Short mmCIF file of C-alpha atoms in Angstrom, two decimals:
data_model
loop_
_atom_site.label_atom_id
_atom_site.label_comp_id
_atom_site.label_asym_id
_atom_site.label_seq_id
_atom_site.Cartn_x
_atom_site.Cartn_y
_atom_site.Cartn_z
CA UNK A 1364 27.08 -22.24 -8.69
CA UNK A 1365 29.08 -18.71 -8.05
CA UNK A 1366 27.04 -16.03 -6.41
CA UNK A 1367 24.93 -13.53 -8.30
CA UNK A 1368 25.90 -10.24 -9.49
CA UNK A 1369 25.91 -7.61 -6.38
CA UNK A 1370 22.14 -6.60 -5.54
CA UNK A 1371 23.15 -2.54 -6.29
CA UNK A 1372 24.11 -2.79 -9.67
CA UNK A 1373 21.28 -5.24 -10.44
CA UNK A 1374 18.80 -2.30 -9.16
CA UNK A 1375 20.48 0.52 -11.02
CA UNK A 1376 20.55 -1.49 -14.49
CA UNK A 1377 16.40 -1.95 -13.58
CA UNK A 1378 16.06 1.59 -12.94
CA UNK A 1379 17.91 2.99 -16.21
CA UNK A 1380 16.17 0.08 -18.80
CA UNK A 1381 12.73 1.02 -17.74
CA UNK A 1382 10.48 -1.07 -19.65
CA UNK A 1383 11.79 -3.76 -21.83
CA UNK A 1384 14.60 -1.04 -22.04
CA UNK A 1385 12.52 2.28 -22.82
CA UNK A 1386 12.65 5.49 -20.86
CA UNK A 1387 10.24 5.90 -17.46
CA UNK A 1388 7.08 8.02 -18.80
CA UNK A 1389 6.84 11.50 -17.27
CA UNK A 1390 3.07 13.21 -16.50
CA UNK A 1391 2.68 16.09 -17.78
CA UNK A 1392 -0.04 17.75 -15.11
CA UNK A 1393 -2.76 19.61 -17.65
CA UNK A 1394 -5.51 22.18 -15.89
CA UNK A 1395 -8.72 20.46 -16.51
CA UNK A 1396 -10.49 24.14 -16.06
CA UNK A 1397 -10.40 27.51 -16.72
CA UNK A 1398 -11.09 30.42 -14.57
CA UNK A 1399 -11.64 33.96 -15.36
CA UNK A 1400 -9.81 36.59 -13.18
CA UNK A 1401 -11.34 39.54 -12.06
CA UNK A 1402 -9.53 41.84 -14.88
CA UNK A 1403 -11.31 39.84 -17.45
CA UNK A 1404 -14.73 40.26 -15.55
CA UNK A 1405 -13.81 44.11 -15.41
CA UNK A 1406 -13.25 44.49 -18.79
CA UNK A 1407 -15.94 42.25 -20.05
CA UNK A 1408 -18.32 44.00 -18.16
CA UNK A 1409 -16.82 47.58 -19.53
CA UNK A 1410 -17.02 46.20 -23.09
CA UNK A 1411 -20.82 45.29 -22.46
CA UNK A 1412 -21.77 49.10 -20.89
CA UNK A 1413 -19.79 50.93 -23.76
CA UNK A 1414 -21.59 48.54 -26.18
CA UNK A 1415 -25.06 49.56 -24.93
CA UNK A 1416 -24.15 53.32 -24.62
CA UNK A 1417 -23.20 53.14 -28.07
CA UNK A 1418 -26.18 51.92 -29.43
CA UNK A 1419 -28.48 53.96 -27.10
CA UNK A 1420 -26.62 56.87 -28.58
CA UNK A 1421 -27.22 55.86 -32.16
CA UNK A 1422 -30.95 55.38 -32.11
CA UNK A 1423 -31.36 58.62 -29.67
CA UNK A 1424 -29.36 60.22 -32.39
CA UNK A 1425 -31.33 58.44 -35.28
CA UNK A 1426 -34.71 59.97 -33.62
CA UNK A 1427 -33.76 62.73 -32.73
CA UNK A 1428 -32.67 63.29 -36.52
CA UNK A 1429 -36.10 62.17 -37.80
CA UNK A 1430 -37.81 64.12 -35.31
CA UNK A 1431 -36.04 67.95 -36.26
CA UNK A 1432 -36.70 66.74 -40.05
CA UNK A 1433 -40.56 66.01 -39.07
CA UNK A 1434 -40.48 69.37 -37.23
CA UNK A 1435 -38.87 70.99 -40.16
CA UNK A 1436 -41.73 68.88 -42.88
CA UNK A 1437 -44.20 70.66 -40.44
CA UNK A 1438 -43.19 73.93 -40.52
CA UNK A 1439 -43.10 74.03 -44.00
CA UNK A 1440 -46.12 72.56 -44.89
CA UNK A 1441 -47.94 75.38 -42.29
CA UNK A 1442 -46.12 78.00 -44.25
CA UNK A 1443 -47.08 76.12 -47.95
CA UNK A 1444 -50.87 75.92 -46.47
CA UNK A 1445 -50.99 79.14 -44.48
CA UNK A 1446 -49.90 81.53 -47.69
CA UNK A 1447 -52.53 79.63 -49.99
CA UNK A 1448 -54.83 80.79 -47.08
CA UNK A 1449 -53.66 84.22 -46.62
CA UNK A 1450 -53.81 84.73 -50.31
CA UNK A 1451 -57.04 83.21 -51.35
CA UNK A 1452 -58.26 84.78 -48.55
CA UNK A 1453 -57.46 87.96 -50.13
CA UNK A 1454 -58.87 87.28 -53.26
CA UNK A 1455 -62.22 86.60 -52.08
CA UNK A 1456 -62.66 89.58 -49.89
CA UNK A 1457 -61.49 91.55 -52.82
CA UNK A 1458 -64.24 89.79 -54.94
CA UNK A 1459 -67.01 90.38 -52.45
CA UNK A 1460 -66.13 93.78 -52.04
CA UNK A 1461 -66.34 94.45 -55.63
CA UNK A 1462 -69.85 93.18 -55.66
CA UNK A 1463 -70.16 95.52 -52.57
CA UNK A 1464 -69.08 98.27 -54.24
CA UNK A 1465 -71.12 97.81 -57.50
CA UNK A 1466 -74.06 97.10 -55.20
CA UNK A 1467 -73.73 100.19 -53.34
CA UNK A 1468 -73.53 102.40 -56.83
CA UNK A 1469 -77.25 100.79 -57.78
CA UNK A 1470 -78.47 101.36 -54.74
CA UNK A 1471 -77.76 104.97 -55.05
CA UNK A 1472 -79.29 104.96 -58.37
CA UNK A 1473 -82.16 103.69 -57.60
CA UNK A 1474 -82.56 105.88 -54.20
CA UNK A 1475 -82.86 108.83 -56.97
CA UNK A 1476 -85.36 106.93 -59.44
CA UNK A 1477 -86.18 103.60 -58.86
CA UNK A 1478 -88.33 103.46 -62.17
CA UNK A 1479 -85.30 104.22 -64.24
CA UNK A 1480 -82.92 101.70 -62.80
CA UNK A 1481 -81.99 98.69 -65.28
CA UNK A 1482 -79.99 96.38 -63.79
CA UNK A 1483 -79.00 94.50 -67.43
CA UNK A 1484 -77.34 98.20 -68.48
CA UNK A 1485 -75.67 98.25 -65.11
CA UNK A 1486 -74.32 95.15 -65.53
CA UNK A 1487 -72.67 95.81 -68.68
CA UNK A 1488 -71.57 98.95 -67.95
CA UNK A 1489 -69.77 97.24 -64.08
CA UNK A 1490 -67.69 94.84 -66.31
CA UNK A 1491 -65.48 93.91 -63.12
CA UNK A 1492 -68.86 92.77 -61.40
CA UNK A 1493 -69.76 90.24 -64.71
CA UNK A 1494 -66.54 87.87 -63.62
CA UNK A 1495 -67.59 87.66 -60.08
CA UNK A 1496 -71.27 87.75 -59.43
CA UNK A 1497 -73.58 85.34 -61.69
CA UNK A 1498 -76.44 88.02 -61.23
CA UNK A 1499 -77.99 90.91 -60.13
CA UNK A 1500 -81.59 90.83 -58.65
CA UNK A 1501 -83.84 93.36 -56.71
CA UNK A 1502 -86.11 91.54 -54.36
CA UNK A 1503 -89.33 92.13 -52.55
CA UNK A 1504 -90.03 92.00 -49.34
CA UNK A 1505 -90.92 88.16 -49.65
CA UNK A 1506 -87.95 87.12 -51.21
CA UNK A 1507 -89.17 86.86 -54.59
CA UNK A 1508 -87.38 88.42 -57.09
CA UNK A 1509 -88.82 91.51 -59.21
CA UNK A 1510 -85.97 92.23 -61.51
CA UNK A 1511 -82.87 90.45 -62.31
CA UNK A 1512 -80.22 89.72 -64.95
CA UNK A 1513 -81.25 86.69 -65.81
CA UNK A 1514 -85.04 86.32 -66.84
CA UNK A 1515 -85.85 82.98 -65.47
CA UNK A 1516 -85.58 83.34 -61.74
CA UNK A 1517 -87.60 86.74 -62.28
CA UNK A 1518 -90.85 85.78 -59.83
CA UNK A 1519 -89.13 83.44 -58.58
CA UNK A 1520 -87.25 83.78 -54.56
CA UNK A 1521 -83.87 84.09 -55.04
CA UNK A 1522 -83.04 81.47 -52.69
CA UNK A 1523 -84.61 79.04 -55.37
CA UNK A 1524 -84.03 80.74 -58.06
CA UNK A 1525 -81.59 78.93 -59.57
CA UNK A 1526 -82.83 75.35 -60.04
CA UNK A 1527 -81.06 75.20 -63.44
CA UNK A 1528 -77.85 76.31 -62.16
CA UNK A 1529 -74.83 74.27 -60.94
CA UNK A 1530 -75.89 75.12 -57.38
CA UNK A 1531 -73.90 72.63 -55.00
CA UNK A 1532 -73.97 70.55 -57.92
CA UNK A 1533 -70.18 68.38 -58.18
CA UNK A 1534 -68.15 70.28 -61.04
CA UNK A 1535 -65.34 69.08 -62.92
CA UNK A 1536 -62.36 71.16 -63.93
CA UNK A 1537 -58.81 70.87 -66.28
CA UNK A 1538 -55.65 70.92 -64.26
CA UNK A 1539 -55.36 74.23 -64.85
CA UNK A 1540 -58.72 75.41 -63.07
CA UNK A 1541 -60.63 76.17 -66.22
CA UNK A 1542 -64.17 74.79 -66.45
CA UNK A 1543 -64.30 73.19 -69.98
CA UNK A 1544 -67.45 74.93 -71.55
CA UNK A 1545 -67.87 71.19 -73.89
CA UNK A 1546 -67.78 69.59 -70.06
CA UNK A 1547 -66.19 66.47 -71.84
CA UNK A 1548 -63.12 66.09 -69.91
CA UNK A 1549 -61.53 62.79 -70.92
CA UNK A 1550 -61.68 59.37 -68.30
CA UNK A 1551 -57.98 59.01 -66.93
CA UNK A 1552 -56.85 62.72 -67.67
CA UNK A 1553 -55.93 65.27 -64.63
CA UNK A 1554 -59.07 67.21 -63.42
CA UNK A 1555 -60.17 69.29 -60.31
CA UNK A 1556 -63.64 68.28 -58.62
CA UNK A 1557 -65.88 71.23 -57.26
CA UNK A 1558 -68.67 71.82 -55.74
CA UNK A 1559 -70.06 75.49 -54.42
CA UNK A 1560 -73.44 76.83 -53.54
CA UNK A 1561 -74.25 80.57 -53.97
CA UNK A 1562 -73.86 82.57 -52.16
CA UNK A 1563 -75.73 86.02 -51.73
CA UNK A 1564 -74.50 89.15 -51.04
CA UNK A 1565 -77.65 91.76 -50.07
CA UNK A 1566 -77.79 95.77 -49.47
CA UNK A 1567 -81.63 97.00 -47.93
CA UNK A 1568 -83.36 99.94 -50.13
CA UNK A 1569 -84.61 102.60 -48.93
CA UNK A 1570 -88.47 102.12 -51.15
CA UNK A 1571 -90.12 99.82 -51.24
CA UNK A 1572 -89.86 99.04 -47.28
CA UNK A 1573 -88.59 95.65 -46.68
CA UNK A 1574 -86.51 95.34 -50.48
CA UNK A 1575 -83.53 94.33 -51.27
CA UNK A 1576 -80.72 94.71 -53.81
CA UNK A 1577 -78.44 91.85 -54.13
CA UNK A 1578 -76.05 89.47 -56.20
CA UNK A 1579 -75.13 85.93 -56.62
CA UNK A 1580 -71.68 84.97 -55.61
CA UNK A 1581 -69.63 81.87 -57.26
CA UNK A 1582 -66.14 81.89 -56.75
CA UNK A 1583 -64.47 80.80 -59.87
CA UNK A 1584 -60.85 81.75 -58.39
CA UNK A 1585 -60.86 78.82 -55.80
CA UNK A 1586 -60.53 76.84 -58.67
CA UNK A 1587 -57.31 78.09 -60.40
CA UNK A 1588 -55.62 78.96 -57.27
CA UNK A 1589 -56.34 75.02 -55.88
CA UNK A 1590 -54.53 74.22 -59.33
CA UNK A 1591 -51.63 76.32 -58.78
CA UNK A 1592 -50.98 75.73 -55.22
CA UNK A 1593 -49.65 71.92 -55.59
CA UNK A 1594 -51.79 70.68 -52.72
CA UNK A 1595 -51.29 66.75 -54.10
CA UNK A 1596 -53.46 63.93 -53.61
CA UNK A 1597 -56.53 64.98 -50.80
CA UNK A 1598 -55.87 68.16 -50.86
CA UNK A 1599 -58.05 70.73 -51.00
CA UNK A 1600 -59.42 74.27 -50.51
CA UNK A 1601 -62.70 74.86 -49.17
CA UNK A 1602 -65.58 77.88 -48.18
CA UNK A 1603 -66.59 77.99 -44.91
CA UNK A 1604 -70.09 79.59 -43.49
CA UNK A 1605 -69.15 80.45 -39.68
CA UNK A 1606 -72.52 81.10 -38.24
CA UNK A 1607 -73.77 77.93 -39.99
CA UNK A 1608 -71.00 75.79 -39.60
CA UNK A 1609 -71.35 74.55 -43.34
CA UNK A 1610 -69.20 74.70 -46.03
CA UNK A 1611 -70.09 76.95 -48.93
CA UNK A 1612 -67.68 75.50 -51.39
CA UNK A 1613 -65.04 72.58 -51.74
CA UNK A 1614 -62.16 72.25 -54.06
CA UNK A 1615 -60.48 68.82 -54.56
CA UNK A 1616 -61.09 64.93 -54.12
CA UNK A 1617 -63.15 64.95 -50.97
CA UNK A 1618 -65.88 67.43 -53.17
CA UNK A 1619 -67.57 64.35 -54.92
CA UNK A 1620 -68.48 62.92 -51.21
CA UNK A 1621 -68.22 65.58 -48.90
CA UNK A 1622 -69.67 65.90 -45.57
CA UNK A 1623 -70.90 69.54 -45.66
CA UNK A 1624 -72.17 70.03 -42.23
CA UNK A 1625 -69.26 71.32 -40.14
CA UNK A 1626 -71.28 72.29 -36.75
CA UNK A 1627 -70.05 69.95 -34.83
CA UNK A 1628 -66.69 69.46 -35.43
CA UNK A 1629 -63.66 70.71 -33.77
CA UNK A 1630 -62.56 72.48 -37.17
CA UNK A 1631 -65.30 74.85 -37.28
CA UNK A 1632 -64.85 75.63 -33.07
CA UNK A 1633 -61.38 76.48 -34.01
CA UNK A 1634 -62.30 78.74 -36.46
CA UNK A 1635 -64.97 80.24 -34.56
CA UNK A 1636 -62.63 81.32 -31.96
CA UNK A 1637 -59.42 82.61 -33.81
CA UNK A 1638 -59.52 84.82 -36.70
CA UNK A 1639 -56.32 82.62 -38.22
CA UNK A 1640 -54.26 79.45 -37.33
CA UNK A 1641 -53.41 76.14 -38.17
CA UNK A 1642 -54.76 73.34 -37.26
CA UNK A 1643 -54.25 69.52 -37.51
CA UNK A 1644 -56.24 66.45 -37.16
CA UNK A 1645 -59.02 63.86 -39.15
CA UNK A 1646 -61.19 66.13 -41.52
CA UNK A 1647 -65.08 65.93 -40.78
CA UNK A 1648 -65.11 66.72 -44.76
CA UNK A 1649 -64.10 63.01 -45.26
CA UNK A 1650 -62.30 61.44 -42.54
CA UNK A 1651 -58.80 61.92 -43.90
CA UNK A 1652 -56.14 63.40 -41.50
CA UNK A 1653 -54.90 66.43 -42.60
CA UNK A 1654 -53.05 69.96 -42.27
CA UNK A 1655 -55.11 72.44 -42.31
CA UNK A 1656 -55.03 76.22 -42.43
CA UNK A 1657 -57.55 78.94 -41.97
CA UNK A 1658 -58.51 82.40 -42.10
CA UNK A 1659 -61.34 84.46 -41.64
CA UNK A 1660 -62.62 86.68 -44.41
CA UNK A 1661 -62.60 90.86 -42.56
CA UNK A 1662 -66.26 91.62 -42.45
CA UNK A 1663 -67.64 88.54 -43.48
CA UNK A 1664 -69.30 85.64 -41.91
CA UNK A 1665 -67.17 83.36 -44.12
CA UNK A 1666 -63.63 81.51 -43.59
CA UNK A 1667 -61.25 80.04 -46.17
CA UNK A 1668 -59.74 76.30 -45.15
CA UNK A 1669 -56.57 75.31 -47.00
CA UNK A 1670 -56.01 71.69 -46.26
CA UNK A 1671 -52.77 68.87 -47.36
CA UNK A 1672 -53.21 65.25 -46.17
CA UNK A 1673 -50.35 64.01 -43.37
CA UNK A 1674 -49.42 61.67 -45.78
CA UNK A 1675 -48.93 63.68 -48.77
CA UNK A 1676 -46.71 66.25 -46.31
CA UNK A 1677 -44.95 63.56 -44.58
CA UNK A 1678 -44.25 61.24 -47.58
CA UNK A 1679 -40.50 62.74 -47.89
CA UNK A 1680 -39.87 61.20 -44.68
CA UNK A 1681 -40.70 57.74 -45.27
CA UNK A 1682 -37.66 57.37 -47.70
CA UNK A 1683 -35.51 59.11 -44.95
CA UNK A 1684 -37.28 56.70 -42.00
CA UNK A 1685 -36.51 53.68 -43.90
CA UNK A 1686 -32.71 54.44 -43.95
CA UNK A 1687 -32.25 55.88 -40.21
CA UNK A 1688 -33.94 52.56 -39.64
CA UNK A 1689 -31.49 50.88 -42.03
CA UNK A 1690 -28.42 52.71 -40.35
CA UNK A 1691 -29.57 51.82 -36.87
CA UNK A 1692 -29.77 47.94 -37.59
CA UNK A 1693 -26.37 48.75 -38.99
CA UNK A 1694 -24.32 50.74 -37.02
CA UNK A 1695 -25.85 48.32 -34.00
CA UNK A 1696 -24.74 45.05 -35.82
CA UNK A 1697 -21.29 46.97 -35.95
CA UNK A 1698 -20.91 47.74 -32.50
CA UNK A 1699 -21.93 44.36 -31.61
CA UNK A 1700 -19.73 42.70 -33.88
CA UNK A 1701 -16.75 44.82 -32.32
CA UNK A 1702 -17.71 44.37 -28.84
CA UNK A 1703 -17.49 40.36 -29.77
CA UNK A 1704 -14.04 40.62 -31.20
CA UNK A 1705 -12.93 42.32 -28.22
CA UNK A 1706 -14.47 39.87 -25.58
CA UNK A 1707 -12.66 37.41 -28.09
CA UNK A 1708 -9.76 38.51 -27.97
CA UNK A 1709 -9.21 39.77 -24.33
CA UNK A 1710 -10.36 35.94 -23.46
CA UNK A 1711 -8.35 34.07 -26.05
CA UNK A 1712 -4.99 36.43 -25.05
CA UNK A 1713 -5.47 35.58 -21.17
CA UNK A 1714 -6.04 32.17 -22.45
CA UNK A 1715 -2.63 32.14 -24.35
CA UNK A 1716 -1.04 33.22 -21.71
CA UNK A 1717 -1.76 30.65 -19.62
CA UNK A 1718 -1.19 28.28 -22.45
CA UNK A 1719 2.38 29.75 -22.54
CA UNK A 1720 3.32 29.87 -19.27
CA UNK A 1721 2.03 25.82 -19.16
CA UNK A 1722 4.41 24.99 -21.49
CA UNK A 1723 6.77 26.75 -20.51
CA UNK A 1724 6.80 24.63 -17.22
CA UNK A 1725 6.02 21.77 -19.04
CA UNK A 1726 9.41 22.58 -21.28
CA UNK A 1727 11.40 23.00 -17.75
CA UNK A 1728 10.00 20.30 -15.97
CA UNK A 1729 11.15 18.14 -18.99
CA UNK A 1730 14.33 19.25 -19.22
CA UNK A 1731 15.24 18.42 -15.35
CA UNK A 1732 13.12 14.95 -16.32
CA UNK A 1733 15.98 14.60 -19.04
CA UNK A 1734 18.53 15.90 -16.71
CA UNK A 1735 17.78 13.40 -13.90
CA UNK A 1736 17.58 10.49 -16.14
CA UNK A 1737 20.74 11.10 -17.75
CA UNK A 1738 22.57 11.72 -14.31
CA UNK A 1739 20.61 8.63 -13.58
CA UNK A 1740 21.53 6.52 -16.11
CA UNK A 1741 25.42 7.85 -15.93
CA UNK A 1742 25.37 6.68 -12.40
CA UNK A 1743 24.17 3.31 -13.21
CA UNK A 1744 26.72 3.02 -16.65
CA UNK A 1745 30.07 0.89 -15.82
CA UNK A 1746 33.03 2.03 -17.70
CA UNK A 1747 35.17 -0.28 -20.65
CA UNK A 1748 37.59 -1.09 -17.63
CA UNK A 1749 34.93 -1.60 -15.26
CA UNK A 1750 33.38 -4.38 -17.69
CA UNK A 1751 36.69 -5.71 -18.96
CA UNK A 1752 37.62 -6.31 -15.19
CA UNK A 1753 34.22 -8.38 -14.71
CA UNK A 1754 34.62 -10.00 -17.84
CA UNK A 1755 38.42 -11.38 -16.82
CA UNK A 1756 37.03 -12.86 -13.49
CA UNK A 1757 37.46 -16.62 -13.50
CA UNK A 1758 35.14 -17.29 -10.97
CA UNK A 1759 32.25 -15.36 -11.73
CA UNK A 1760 29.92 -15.69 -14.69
CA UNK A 1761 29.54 -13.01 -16.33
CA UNK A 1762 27.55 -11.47 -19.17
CA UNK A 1763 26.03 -8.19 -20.93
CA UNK A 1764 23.13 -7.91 -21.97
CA UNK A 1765 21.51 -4.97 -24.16
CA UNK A 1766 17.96 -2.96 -24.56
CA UNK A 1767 16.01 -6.52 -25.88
CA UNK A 1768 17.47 -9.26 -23.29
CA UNK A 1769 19.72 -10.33 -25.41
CA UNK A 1770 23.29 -11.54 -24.66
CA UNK A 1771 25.78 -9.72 -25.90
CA UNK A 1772 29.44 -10.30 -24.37
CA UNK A 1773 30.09 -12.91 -21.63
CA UNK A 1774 33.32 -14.59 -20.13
CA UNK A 1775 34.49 -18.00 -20.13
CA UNK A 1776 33.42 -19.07 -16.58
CA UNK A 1777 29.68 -17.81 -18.16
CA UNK A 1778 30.16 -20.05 -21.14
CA UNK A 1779 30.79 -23.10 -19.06
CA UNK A 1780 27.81 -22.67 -17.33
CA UNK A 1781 25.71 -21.45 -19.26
CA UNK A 1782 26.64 -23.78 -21.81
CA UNK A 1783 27.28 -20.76 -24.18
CA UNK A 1784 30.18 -22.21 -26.80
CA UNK A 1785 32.79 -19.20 -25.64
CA UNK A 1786 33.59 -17.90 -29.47
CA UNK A 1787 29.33 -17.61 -29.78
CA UNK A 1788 29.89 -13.63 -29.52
CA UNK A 1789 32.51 -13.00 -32.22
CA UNK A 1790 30.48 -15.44 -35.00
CA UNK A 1791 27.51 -13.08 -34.31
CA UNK A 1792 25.59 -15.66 -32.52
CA UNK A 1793 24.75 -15.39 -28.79
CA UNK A 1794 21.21 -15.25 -27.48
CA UNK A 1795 19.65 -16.95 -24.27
CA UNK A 1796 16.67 -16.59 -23.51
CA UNK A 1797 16.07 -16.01 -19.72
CA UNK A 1798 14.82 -19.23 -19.35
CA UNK A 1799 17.89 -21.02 -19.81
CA UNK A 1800 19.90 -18.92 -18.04
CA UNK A 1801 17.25 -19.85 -14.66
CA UNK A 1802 17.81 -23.30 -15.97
#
C-alpha cells in the first residue's frame, strides 16, 4: 500500500475545513455588567439637588404669593370694617347729642316755670328729636315717670315703662333697613334681624330735688347703614354698653340668638382699653370667628362693633388657594418629569457609548478573525500545478476531496486501489464514503 499523504498538509486541510467544512466560531467577549463612573454619579446627584431647589422654590414662591394676597384680603377688610365703624360711630354721637341738645332746651324751660312746660308741644315743635328719641319723660325722684309723650308709661318707672314696646325684642327688617310697618315680610325674601334695648339718655333738674328729664333712645340708623355696608353672611353691627359689658343693640344673623353678656370676653377688654382698633378672633355674640372693628362713642359710655366673618373676608382666596395648589402639583410634576429625562438620557448616552465602542472592537476583532483565516486558509490552499503534479504521480494515490467528504478528482494509481473505475469523475459519479477508503 503507498504511504499516506505528508502529515503537514493533512493538518493544514483540518485546520481550514473546520467542522464538516464550516468556518472555526469566534467569541465575541460581551460585559455581563454595567458600572457607573463617577461623572454620571456627579451629574446624577446635581440633577437631584437642582430638582429639589426647584420645587422648594415653587411652593416658597406659591406661599409666599398666598400669604401677601391674605395680607392684602386683611387689610382691606380692616379698612371695609373700620370706616363702617368710624362712620356709624358718627352717626350715633350725632343722634345722642341731638337728644342732648333738645334735652338741655327743656330743661331750661322748665328751670323758668316748671308748671308751664309741656313736653307733647316740645316735641312737636323739636322735629329733629321725633326721628331719634321714642319719648320724652320727666321723672321723679323714684324713677317713676310724671309726664311723658306717650300716656301709658305715665306712673309707670321708666325703666319698665315700656312693656308694650319692642324692647330687646328680635326685629325684622327689608334689605334696605326699613322696618315694614304691615311686619309681613315674606318666608325666603332678603331681611335684616334686630334686636335693641333702650336706651336712656337723662339731664338732673334743678326742682323738684332728685328729678330728672330724659329720653328714650332707639337707633333706627344701625339698621340702614348694616344694609348698605355689604357685611355678607354673619355679619353684623352691634351697640356696646362699656361699663356693663352688654350689648345694647345687634344688627344681623347672630341677633335672633345672641349672647348679650359681653363681660367676660376678650372683645369687651379690648374695647375697654383702646378708644379704637381692630380686632380678630371667635365672637362671644355667637361663636363665629370674625373681623371685628370698634370705636368708642366721645362722651359716652357706649362703643360701636362692626364685625365680617373670616370666611366671608377670606372666601376670595379659596378660588386663588385651590390653583397655587393646582400649579404647585404642576410645576413639581414638571420638574420631576425633566429631571427623569435627563437622568435618562445622561445614562442611556454613557450607555451608548459603551455600546459603540463594543462594537466597534467587536467589528475589528472580526475583521483580523477574517484576516487570519483567510491568510490561514491561503497557506493551506495548493495551487492547479501543485494538484496536477500530485494527480500525475504513479505511485501515489491520490484524491480531492471537497467541503462534504466527497471525492471529487483522483488519479489512476487511486482508482486501482480504491477500486474507483478511473472515468467515475468525468460521468459525474465519484463518491466514497470514508469507510471504504479505510477498507
Amino acid at each position: 500500500m503507498p504511504a499516506p499523504l505528508p502529515q503537514r498538509r493533512r493538518s493544514k486541510r483540518r485546520v481550514s475545513s473546520g467542522s464538516r467544512g464550516l468556518p472555526p466560531t469566534l467569541a465575541v467577549r460581551t460585559s455581563k455588567t454595567t458600572t457607573i463612573d463617577p461623572m454620571q454619579w456627579l451629574s446624577f446627584i446635581a440633577i437631584g439637588l437642582i430638582s429639589i431647589a426647584l420645587i422648594v422654590l415653587i411652593w416658597t414662591l406659591t406661599n409666599r404669593t398666598l400669604a401677601d394676597q391674605a395680607f392684602q384680603v386683611r387689610a382691606r377688610t380692616d379698612q371695609q370694617v373700620t370706616s363702617v365703624t368710624f362712620v356709624l360711630a358718627r352717626e350715633i354721637q350725632d343722634e345722642l347729642q341731638l337728644i342732648d341738645q333738645s334735652l338741655a332746651i327743656v330743661q331750661e324751660d322748665w328751670k323758668k316755670n316748671s308748671d308751664t312746660v309741656d313736653l307733647a308741644a316740645w316735641r312737636k315743635q323739636l322735629l329733629a328729636l321725633t326721628g331719634v328719641a321714642n319719648d320724652i319723660f320727666v321723672a321723679d325722684q323714684n324713677g317713676v315717670i310724671v309726664q311723658g309723650t306717650i300716656p301709658q308709661s305715665i306712673g309707670q318707672g321708666f325703666g319698665s315703662a315700656y312693656v308694650t314696646y319692642p324692647n330687646g325684642s328680635l326685629e325684622t327688617f327689608d334689605r334696605t333697613g326699613v322696618k315694614d310697618p304691615t311686619d309681613r315680610i315674606p318666608d325666603g325674601a332678603d331681611k335684616i334681624e334686630s334686636r335693641q334695648f333702650l336706651t336712656y339718655i337723662l339731664r338732673p333738674l334743678d326742682k323738684p330735688r332728685g328729678w330728672w328729664i330724659g329720653a328714650s333712645y332707639r337707633s333706627e340708623g344701625i339698621t340702614k347703614l348694616f344694609a348698605g355696608a355689604k357685611l355678607g353672611q354673619n355679619g353684623l353691627i352691634g351697640l356696646v354698653a362699656i361699663k356693663r359689658g352688654g350689648l345694647q343693640a345687634i344688627v344681623g344673623s347672630a341677633a335672633q340668638f345672641a349672647n348679650m353678656d359681653l363681660a367676660q370676653s376678650e372683645l369687651i377688654e379690648q374695647i375697654r382699653k383702646n378708644d379704637a382698633g381692630v380686632w380678630a378672633g371667635t365672637t362671644p355674640v355667637d361663636n363665629v370667628p370674625r373681623i371685628i372693628a370698634y370705636e368708642r362713642i366721645p362722651g359716652r359710655d357706649m362703643a360701636v362693633v362692626v364685625g365680617l366673618s373670616l370666611e366671608t373676608a377670606m372666601q376670595p382666596l379659596s378660588g386663588m388657594a385651590l390653583l397655587a395648589n393646582g400649579l404647585e402639583v404642576v410645576g413639581s410634576l414638571v420638574v420631576l418629569t425633566i429631571a427623569g429625562i435627563l437622568v435618562w438620557t445622561v445614562a442611556t448616552t454613557r450607555s451608548a457609548a459603551l455600546r459603540k465602542r463594543a462594537h466597534e472592537r467587536t467589528e475589528l476583532d472580526l475583521t483580523n478573525a477574517r484576516h487570519e483565516l483567510a491568510v490561514t486558509r491561503a497557506r493551506t490552499l495548493l495551487t492547479e500545478h501543485e494538484v496536477g503534479t500530485l494527480l500525475s504521480s504513479q505511485t501515489d494515490g491520490v484524491a480531492r476531496l471537497d467541503g462534504e467528504q466527497r471525492l471529487r478528482t483522483w488519479n489512476r494509481r487511486f482508482a486501482e486501489l480504491a477500486g474507483v473505475p478511473l472515468d467515475a469523475a468525468s460521468a459525474g459519479m465519484g463518491t466514497v464514503a470514508r469507510s471504504g477508503l479505510k477498507a
